[in-house]
Short mmCIF file of C-alpha atoms and ligand atoms in Angstrom, two decimals:
data_model
loop_
_atom_site.label_atom_id
_atom_site.label_comp_id
_atom_site.label_asym_id
_atom_site.label_seq_id
_atom_site.Cartn_x
_atom_site.Cartn_y
_atom_site.Cartn_z
CA MET A 73 0.13 -0.23 0.02
CA GLU A 74 1.40 2.92 -1.11
CA PHE A 75 -0.12 6.83 -0.16
CA SER A 76 1.06 9.75 -2.24
CA VAL A 77 -0.37 13.09 -0.09
CA LEU A 78 -0.01 15.92 -2.02
CA THR A 79 -0.39 19.19 0.54
CA ILE A 80 0.93 22.55 0.77
CA PHE A 81 1.80 21.63 4.61
CA PRO A 82 4.32 18.15 3.99
CA ASP A 83 5.38 18.80 7.39
CA MET A 84 2.28 18.51 8.87
CA PHE A 85 2.70 14.84 8.01
CA HIS A 86 5.93 14.29 10.04
CA GLY A 87 4.80 12.92 13.30
CA LEU A 88 2.47 10.32 11.20
CA TRP A 89 5.13 8.84 9.23
CA ASN A 90 7.30 8.66 12.65
CA TYR A 91 5.04 7.34 15.67
CA GLY A 92 2.77 4.82 16.35
CA MET A 93 1.46 2.15 14.59
CA VAL A 94 1.65 3.99 10.74
CA GLY A 95 5.31 4.42 11.61
CA ARG A 96 6.14 1.34 12.62
CA ALA A 97 3.93 0.13 9.16
CA ILE A 98 6.22 2.29 7.13
CA GLU A 99 10.05 1.24 8.95
CA ARG A 100 8.25 -2.61 8.59
CA LYS A 101 7.48 -1.78 4.77
CA LEU A 102 4.25 -3.00 4.95
CA ILE A 103 3.18 -0.10 3.33
CA SER A 104 5.14 3.64 2.05
CA ALA A 105 3.91 6.92 2.43
CA SER A 106 5.67 10.24 1.44
CA ALA A 107 4.33 14.16 1.67
CA ILE A 108 4.72 15.91 -1.90
CA ASP A 109 4.55 19.82 -1.51
CA ILE A 110 2.26 21.19 -4.42
CA ARG A 111 4.08 24.36 -4.47
CA ASP A 112 7.25 22.45 -5.80
CA PHE A 113 4.49 22.25 -8.73
CA THR A 114 3.91 25.77 -9.27
CA GLY A 115 5.75 28.18 -12.06
CA ASP A 116 5.88 31.53 -10.77
CA LYS A 117 8.53 33.27 -8.03
CA HIS A 118 5.77 33.08 -5.27
CA ARG A 119 5.06 29.58 -5.67
CA THR A 120 1.22 30.24 -5.99
CA THR A 121 -1.41 27.64 -5.10
CA ASP A 122 -4.30 29.63 -4.80
CA ASP A 123 -6.25 32.63 -6.76
CA ARG A 124 -9.74 34.89 -6.41
CA PRO A 125 -12.96 33.09 -7.53
CA TYR A 126 -14.11 33.57 -10.69
CA GLY A 127 -17.92 34.88 -10.20
CA GLY A 128 -16.74 36.77 -7.24
CA GLY A 129 -17.24 36.29 -3.35
CA CYS A 130 -14.99 36.00 -0.09
CA GLY A 131 -11.88 33.08 -0.28
CA MET A 132 -9.70 31.69 -2.51
CA VAL A 133 -9.38 28.71 -4.66
CA MET A 134 -6.93 26.43 -5.48
CA LYS A 135 -5.10 26.73 -8.96
CA PRO A 136 -5.78 23.58 -11.13
CA GLU A 137 -2.24 24.15 -13.36
CA PRO A 138 0.09 23.54 -9.91
CA LEU A 139 -2.68 20.37 -8.50
CA ALA A 140 -2.52 18.18 -12.15
CA ARG A 141 1.14 19.03 -12.39
CA ALA A 142 1.61 17.04 -8.82
CA ILE A 143 -1.10 14.51 -9.76
CA ASP A 144 0.80 13.85 -12.87
CA SER A 145 3.87 13.43 -11.43
CA ALA A 146 2.43 11.28 -8.41
CA ARG A 147 0.55 9.11 -10.74
CA GLN A 148 4.07 7.80 -13.38
CA LYS A 149 5.60 7.40 -9.90
CA SER A 150 2.51 5.18 -8.76
CA PRO A 151 0.84 4.46 -11.63
CA ALA A 152 -1.58 1.97 -9.48
CA SER A 153 -2.78 4.50 -7.20
CA ALA A 154 -6.38 5.73 -7.36
CA VAL A 155 -6.53 9.76 -6.80
CA LEU A 156 -8.86 10.70 -3.51
CA LEU A 157 -9.92 14.30 -2.72
CA LEU A 158 -10.54 15.04 0.87
CA THR A 159 -14.02 17.55 0.97
CA PRO A 160 -16.52 17.89 2.96
CA GLN A 161 -18.88 17.59 -0.09
CA GLY A 162 -17.28 13.64 -0.75
CA ARG A 163 -18.61 10.46 0.45
CA PRO A 164 -18.92 9.88 4.14
CA PHE A 165 -15.93 7.85 5.32
CA ASN A 166 -17.32 4.76 7.32
CA GLN A 167 -15.15 1.10 7.96
CA GLU A 168 -16.87 -0.58 5.23
CA MET A 169 -14.50 2.00 2.64
CA ALA A 170 -11.48 1.79 4.84
CA ARG A 171 -11.75 -2.25 4.57
CA SER A 172 -12.04 -1.81 0.33
CA PHE A 173 -9.54 1.14 0.49
CA ALA A 174 -7.62 -1.53 2.29
CA GLY A 175 -7.42 -4.20 -0.63
CA GLU A 176 -6.30 -1.09 -3.11
CA ASP A 177 -2.41 -1.00 -4.07
CA GLY A 178 -2.57 2.90 -3.46
CA PHE A 179 -3.66 6.31 -3.12
CA ILE A 180 -2.81 9.43 -4.38
CA MET A 181 -4.28 12.18 -1.71
CA VAL A 182 -5.34 15.57 -2.80
CA CYS A 183 -5.43 18.03 0.33
CA GLY A 184 -7.36 21.22 -0.37
CA ARG A 185 -7.11 24.36 1.32
CA TYR A 186 -8.75 27.95 1.27
CA GLU A 187 -12.43 27.53 -0.03
CA GLY A 188 -11.55 24.40 -2.45
CA VAL A 189 -10.03 23.18 -5.36
CA ASP A 190 -10.97 24.53 -8.73
CA GLU A 191 -13.79 22.42 -9.80
CA ARG A 192 -11.65 21.15 -13.23
CA ILE A 193 -9.62 18.88 -11.32
CA CYS A 194 -12.36 16.86 -10.40
CA TYR A 195 -13.88 16.17 -13.87
CA ASP A 196 -10.89 13.90 -15.24
CA LEU A 197 -8.31 13.62 -12.36
CA VAL A 198 -10.01 12.69 -9.20
CA ASP A 199 -11.49 8.79 -8.53
CA HIS A 200 -12.95 9.32 -5.04
CA GLU A 201 -14.13 12.32 -3.36
CA VAL A 202 -13.89 11.61 0.65
CA SER A 203 -15.66 13.57 3.09
CA ILE A 204 -15.13 12.47 7.02
CA GLY A 205 -18.27 14.16 8.41
CA ASP A 206 -20.21 16.88 8.16
CA TYR A 207 -18.27 19.60 9.24
CA ILE A 208 -15.54 22.22 7.31
CA LEU A 209 -11.97 21.58 8.37
CA THR A 210 -9.58 24.44 7.11
CA GLY A 211 -7.81 22.09 4.89
CA GLY A 212 -7.82 18.23 4.19
CA GLU A 213 -4.74 17.15 5.64
CA LEU A 214 -5.86 16.03 8.72
CA ALA A 215 -9.09 14.07 7.21
CA ALA A 216 -5.96 12.57 4.74
CA MET A 217 -4.41 11.43 8.25
CA ILE A 218 -7.53 9.95 9.45
CA VAL A 219 -8.25 8.09 6.36
CA ILE A 220 -4.66 6.29 6.06
CA GLU A 221 -4.62 5.52 9.69
CA ALA A 222 -7.82 3.61 9.17
CA VAL A 223 -6.87 2.14 5.95
CA THR A 224 -3.30 1.20 7.03
CA ARG A 225 -4.66 -0.80 10.59
CA LEU A 226 -6.12 -3.01 7.95
CA VAL A 227 -3.54 -4.15 5.94
CA PRO A 228 -2.46 -7.48 6.00
CA GLY A 229 0.59 -7.74 8.64
CA VAL A 230 0.51 -4.30 10.67
CA LEU A 231 -1.79 -5.70 13.34
CA GLY A 232 -0.33 -7.92 15.62
CA GLY A 233 -3.30 -10.62 15.82
CA GLU A 234 -5.03 -10.80 13.13
CA ASP A 235 -8.16 -10.65 14.17
CA SER A 236 -7.84 -7.71 16.64
CA ALA A 237 -9.21 -5.80 13.85
CA ALA A 238 -12.07 -8.27 12.91
CA LEU A 239 -13.39 -8.01 16.54
CA ASP A 240 -13.71 -3.71 15.79
CA SER A 241 -16.66 -2.20 16.57
CA PHE A 242 -17.84 -1.57 13.01
CA THR A 243 -16.50 -4.30 11.05
CA GLY A 244 -19.74 -6.55 12.28
CA GLU A 245 -21.72 -3.87 12.72
CA LEU A 246 -22.32 -4.07 16.51
CA LEU A 247 -19.96 -2.00 18.46
CA GLU A 248 -17.58 -3.74 20.56
CA HIS A 249 -17.54 -4.88 24.12
CA ALA A 250 -16.46 -3.29 27.42
CA HIS A 251 -13.36 -3.41 27.92
CA PHE A 252 -10.95 -4.05 31.54
CA THR A 253 -7.72 -3.53 32.48
CA ARG A 254 -5.77 -4.25 36.04
CA PRO A 255 -6.46 -3.05 38.54
CA PRO A 256 -9.17 -5.15 39.09
CA ASP A 257 -10.30 -2.42 41.77
CA PHE A 258 -10.61 1.09 40.38
CA GLU A 259 -11.83 3.85 42.57
CA GLY A 260 -14.28 1.61 44.39
CA GLN A 261 -15.50 0.21 40.82
CA PRO A 262 -14.35 -3.50 40.55
CA VAL A 263 -13.74 -5.38 36.61
CA PRO A 264 -16.67 -7.60 36.32
CA ASP A 265 -16.62 -11.01 38.00
CA VAL A 266 -16.72 -13.02 34.60
CA LEU A 267 -14.19 -11.51 33.40
CA LEU A 268 -11.73 -12.57 36.23
CA SER A 269 -13.18 -16.30 36.37
CA GLY A 270 -10.85 -18.06 33.41
CA ASN A 271 -14.82 -19.32 32.21
CA HIS A 272 -14.09 -18.93 28.55
CA ARG A 273 -17.75 -19.82 27.37
CA GLU A 274 -18.65 -17.37 30.21
CA ILE A 275 -16.69 -14.37 29.22
CA GLU A 276 -17.70 -14.67 25.37
CA LYS A 277 -21.04 -14.72 26.60
CA TRP A 278 -20.50 -11.87 28.61
CA ARG A 279 -18.90 -9.82 25.69
CA PHE A 280 -21.61 -10.65 23.46
CA GLU A 281 -24.23 -9.18 25.61
CA SER A 282 -21.79 -6.18 26.73
CA SER A 283 -21.49 -5.52 22.37
CA MET A 284 -25.28 -6.00 22.17
CA VAL A 285 -26.06 -3.70 25.27
CA ARG A 286 -23.26 -0.95 24.02
CA THR A 287 -25.10 -1.16 20.50
CA PHE A 288 -28.82 -1.18 21.60
CA LEU A 289 -27.39 2.63 24.10
CA LYS A 290 -25.40 4.15 21.88
CA ARG A 291 -26.17 3.10 18.31
CA PRO A 292 -29.65 1.72 17.80
CA ASP A 293 -29.43 2.59 14.08
CA LEU A 294 -27.02 0.26 13.79
CA LEU A 295 -29.01 -3.15 15.30
CA GLU A 296 -32.28 -1.94 13.08
CA ASN A 297 -30.13 -1.81 9.76
CA ARG A 298 -28.94 -5.38 9.93
CA ASP A 299 -29.29 -8.40 9.75
CA LEU A 300 -29.77 -10.44 13.08
CA SER A 301 -28.62 -13.56 13.97
CA GLN A 302 -30.90 -15.85 15.71
CA GLN A 303 -28.51 -15.54 19.22
CA GLU A 304 -28.72 -11.98 18.67
CA VAL A 305 -33.20 -11.92 18.43
CA ASP A 306 -32.59 -14.08 21.06
CA LEU A 307 -31.38 -11.87 23.45
CA LEU A 308 -33.69 -8.84 22.43
CA LYS A 309 -36.73 -11.07 23.19
CA GLU A 310 -35.32 -11.95 26.52
CA TRP A 311 -34.73 -8.02 27.16
CA CYS A 312 -38.46 -7.21 25.91
CA SER A 313 -40.09 -10.11 28.25
CA ARG A 314 -37.85 -8.83 31.29
CA ILE A 315 -38.50 -5.02 30.71
CA GLU A 316 -42.20 -6.06 30.15
CA SER A 317 -42.23 -7.76 33.18
CA ILE A 318 -40.83 -4.92 35.53
CA VAL A 319 -43.48 -2.71 34.07
CA GLN A 320 -46.33 -4.65 34.69
CA ALA A 321 -44.75 -5.22 38.37
CA GLN A 322 -44.65 -1.84 38.34
CA SER A 323 -48.34 -0.79 37.00
CA ALA A 324 -49.25 -4.18 39.66
CA ARG A 325 -47.53 -2.13 42.42
CA GLY A 326 -49.81 1.31 40.90
CA THR A 327 -46.72 3.76 40.53
CA ASP A 328 -46.49 3.86 37.03
CA SER A 329 -47.67 7.00 35.67
CA SER A 330 -49.63 5.87 33.18
CA SER A 331 -51.94 3.69 35.65
CA GLY A 332 -52.42 7.13 37.39
CA GLY A 333 -50.19 6.55 40.21
CA GLU A 334 -48.38 9.52 42.18
N1 LIG B 239 -11.78 19.07 4.11
C1 LIG B 239 -12.40 20.19 5.09
N2 LIG B 239 -13.41 19.63 5.40
C2 LIG B 239 -13.01 18.35 5.42
C3 LIG B 239 -13.99 17.42 5.19
N3 LIG B 239 -15.18 17.11 6.53
N4 LIG B 239 -13.78 16.13 5.34
C4 LIG B 239 -12.69 16.20 3.85
N5 LIG B 239 -11.63 16.87 3.74
C5 LIG B 239 -12.33 17.83 4.58
#
């Protein structure tokens, strides 16, 4: 996997290339990554990359010529790479997209600044437009870093235990179960007993329920949009019947608001 990032701030990528999981993946040659200065492809002494928008209005637009030359040059070095433009108008980035990107040969990532890039860059030169969320950043650099980080960890061999990526939240469209480490008691809050029991069957069952509870409470939309397994349906039915009996017990005591209790 090869990432070539086109940016006017190549130094911003120093941290990403040199630390943590991405740094190690580069060191182990599982991926290669470079940040290329778009200013190196300008033709004037001021190395200008932006200009005023036609039609007036505030802000500046990234000029097409330096960008097109930078993309061309990156393409010659990495002909199998797709060109990806980071823009708030792009397709929302998610885990499924990260997984599909991880199977590609590489990406030439174009980081816009100012109001955006001249539209003509998008006509033929860009394969994917990607947004990291419905908010506006001042440039695509942080967005590119997020995409690189999410994709790199899915490249085979990058993570120690291959299945730690497979278990991640969203991969199976359920959130991951809760995690605990030592100490067994932190400020009066104990780790659930079952996790200390050594009983792997019970631990798996607890993790499954934890995963379902968290998804139900934090992201019910993920459950609504999922083909539930029989085990998941059974658990939801069990919760339903428990909730029903709590509500029935409550109304039998005359304490629920619908029965006119206080
Ligand atoms: N550039 C500016 N805002 C962005 C966003 N939300 N996603 C991707 N690139 C961007």
